[in-house]
Coordinates of C-alpha atoms in Angstrom, one line a residue:
X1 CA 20.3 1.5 -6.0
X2 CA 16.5 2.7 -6.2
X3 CA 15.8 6.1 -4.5
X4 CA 12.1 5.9 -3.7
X5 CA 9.8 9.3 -4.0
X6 CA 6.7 8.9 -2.1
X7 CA 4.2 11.8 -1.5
X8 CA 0.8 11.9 0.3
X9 CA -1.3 14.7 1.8
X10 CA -3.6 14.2 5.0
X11 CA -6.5 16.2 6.7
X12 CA -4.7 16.3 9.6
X13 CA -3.1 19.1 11.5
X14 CA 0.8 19.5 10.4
X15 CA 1.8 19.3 14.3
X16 CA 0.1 16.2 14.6
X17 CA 1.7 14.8 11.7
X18 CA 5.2 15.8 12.4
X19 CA 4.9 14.0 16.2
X20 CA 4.0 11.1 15.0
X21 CA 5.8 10.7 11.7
X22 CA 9.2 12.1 13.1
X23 CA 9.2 9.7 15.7
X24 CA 10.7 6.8 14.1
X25 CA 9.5 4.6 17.1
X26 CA 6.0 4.7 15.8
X27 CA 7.6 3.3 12.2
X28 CA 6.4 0.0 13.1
X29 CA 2.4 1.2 13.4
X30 CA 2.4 2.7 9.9
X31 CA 4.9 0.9 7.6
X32 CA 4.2 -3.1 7.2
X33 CA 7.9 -3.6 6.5
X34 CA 9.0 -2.8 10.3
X35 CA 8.1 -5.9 12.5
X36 CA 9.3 -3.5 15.8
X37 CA 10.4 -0.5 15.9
X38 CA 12.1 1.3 19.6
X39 CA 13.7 4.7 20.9
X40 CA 17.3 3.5 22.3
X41 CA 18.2 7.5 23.2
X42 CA 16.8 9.2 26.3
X43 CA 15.0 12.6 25.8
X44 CA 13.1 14.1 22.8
X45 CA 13.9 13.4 19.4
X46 CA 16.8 15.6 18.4
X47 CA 19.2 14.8 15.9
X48 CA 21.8 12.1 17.6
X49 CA 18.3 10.2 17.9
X50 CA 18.8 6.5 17.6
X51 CA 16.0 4.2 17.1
X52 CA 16.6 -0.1 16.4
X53 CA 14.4 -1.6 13.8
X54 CA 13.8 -5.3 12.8
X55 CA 12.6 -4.9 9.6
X56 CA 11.3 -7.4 6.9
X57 CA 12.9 -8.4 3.9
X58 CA 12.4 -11.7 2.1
X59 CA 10.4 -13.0 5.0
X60 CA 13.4 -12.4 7.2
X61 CA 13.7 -9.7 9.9
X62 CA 16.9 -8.1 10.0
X63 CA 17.8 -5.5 12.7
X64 CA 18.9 -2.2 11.4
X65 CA 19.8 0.7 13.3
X66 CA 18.5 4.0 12.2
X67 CA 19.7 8.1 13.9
X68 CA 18.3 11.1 13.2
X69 CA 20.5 13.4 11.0
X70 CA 18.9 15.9 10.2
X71 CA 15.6 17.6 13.0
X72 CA 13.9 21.1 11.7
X73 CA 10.4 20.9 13.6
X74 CA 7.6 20.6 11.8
X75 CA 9.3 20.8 8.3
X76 CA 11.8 18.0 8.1
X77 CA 13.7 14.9 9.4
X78 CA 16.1 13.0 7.9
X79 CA 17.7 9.2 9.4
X80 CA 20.1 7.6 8.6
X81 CA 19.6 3.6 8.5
X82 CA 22.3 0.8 8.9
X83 CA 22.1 -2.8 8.3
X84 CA 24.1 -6.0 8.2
X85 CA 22.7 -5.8 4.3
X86 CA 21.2 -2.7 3.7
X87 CA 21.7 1.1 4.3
X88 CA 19.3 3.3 4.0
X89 CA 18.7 7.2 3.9
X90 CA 15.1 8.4 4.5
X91 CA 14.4 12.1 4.4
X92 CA 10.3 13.0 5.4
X93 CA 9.2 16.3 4.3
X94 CA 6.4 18.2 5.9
X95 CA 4.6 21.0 4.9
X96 CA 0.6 22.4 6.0
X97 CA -2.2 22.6 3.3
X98 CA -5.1 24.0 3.0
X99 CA -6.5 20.2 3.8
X100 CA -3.8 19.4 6.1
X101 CA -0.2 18.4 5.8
X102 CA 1.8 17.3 3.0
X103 CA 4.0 14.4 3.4
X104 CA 7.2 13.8 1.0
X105 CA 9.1 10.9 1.4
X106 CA 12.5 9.8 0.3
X107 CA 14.0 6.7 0.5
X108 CA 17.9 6.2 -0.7
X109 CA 18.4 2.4 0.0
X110 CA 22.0 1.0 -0.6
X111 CA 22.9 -3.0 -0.4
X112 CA 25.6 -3.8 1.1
X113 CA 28.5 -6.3 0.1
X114 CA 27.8 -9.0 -2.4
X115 CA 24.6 -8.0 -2.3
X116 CA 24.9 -4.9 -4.5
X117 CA 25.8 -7.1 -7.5
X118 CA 21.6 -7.7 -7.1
X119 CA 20.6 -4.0 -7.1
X120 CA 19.3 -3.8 -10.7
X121 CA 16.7 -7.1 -9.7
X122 CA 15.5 -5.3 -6.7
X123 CA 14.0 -2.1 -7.9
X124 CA 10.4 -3.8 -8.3
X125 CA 10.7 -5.3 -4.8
X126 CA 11.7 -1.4 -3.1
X127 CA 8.9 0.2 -5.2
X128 CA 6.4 -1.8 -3.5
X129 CA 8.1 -2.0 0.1
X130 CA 7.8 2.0 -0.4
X131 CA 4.1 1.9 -1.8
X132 CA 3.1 -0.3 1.5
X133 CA 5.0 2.1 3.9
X134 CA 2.9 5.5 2.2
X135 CA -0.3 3.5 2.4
X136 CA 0.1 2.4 6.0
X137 CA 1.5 5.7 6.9
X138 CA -2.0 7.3 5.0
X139 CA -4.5 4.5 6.4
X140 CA -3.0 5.3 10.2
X141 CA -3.1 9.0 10.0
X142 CA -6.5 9.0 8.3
X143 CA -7.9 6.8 10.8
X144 CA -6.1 7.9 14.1
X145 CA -2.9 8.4 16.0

């Protein structure tokens, strides 16, 4: 299944960046392919973090149900998405710049039962679901979080 590489650089402060980004609630601001987008877990983000999504696919929105694996503040994060059809594996790199922050993003996307037999005639579809979510995620924090 298509692993989708994604990277982007802001003139924005990496502490900023990391808030915002990290917090998968805000997912639904910044990536077109996320209809809502909440915080089920009380507290800060941590790892153990769960967040429900209804994302869109085909037209459809499909809940999903994404926790943070992996937390290193302001560096990394790393959640770990499960749907009735998809799963999904998105690790968002942050580094600082001279300009601002660095943003690397990683998407491992998986379909699930019969599905998979279609995995070869969805790359084109996940290459441009990933190019939306980087140019939302670049339009918001170029414009203000």
């Amino acid at each position: 299944m298509p692993v989708l590489h994604e990277e982007l650089e802001v003139a924005r402060p990496i502490d900023e960046v990391w808030t915002f980004v990290s917090d998968f609630a805000n997912s639904a601001t910044w990536d077109p392919g996320v209809a809502e987008a909440r915080k089920v877990t009380e507290g800060p983000v941590a790892v153990g973090t769960r967040y429900e999504l209804m994302v869109i696919f085909n037209g459809k929105q499909l809940p999903m149900t994404y926790e943070v694996t992996a937390y290193d503040p302001p560096n990394r994060v790393e959640l770990r998405g499960t749907g009735e059809r998809v799963l999904a594996v998105d690790d968002i790199r942050f580094a600082s710049t001279p300009a601002g922050t660095e943003i690397r993003y990683k998407a491992d996307l998986r379909l699930r039962g019969l599905l998979r037999l279609a995995e070869p005639l969805t790359r084109s579809r996940f290459d441009a679901i990933g190019k939306a979510a980087i140019d939302g995620m670049r339009r918001t924090l170029e414009t203000g979080i």
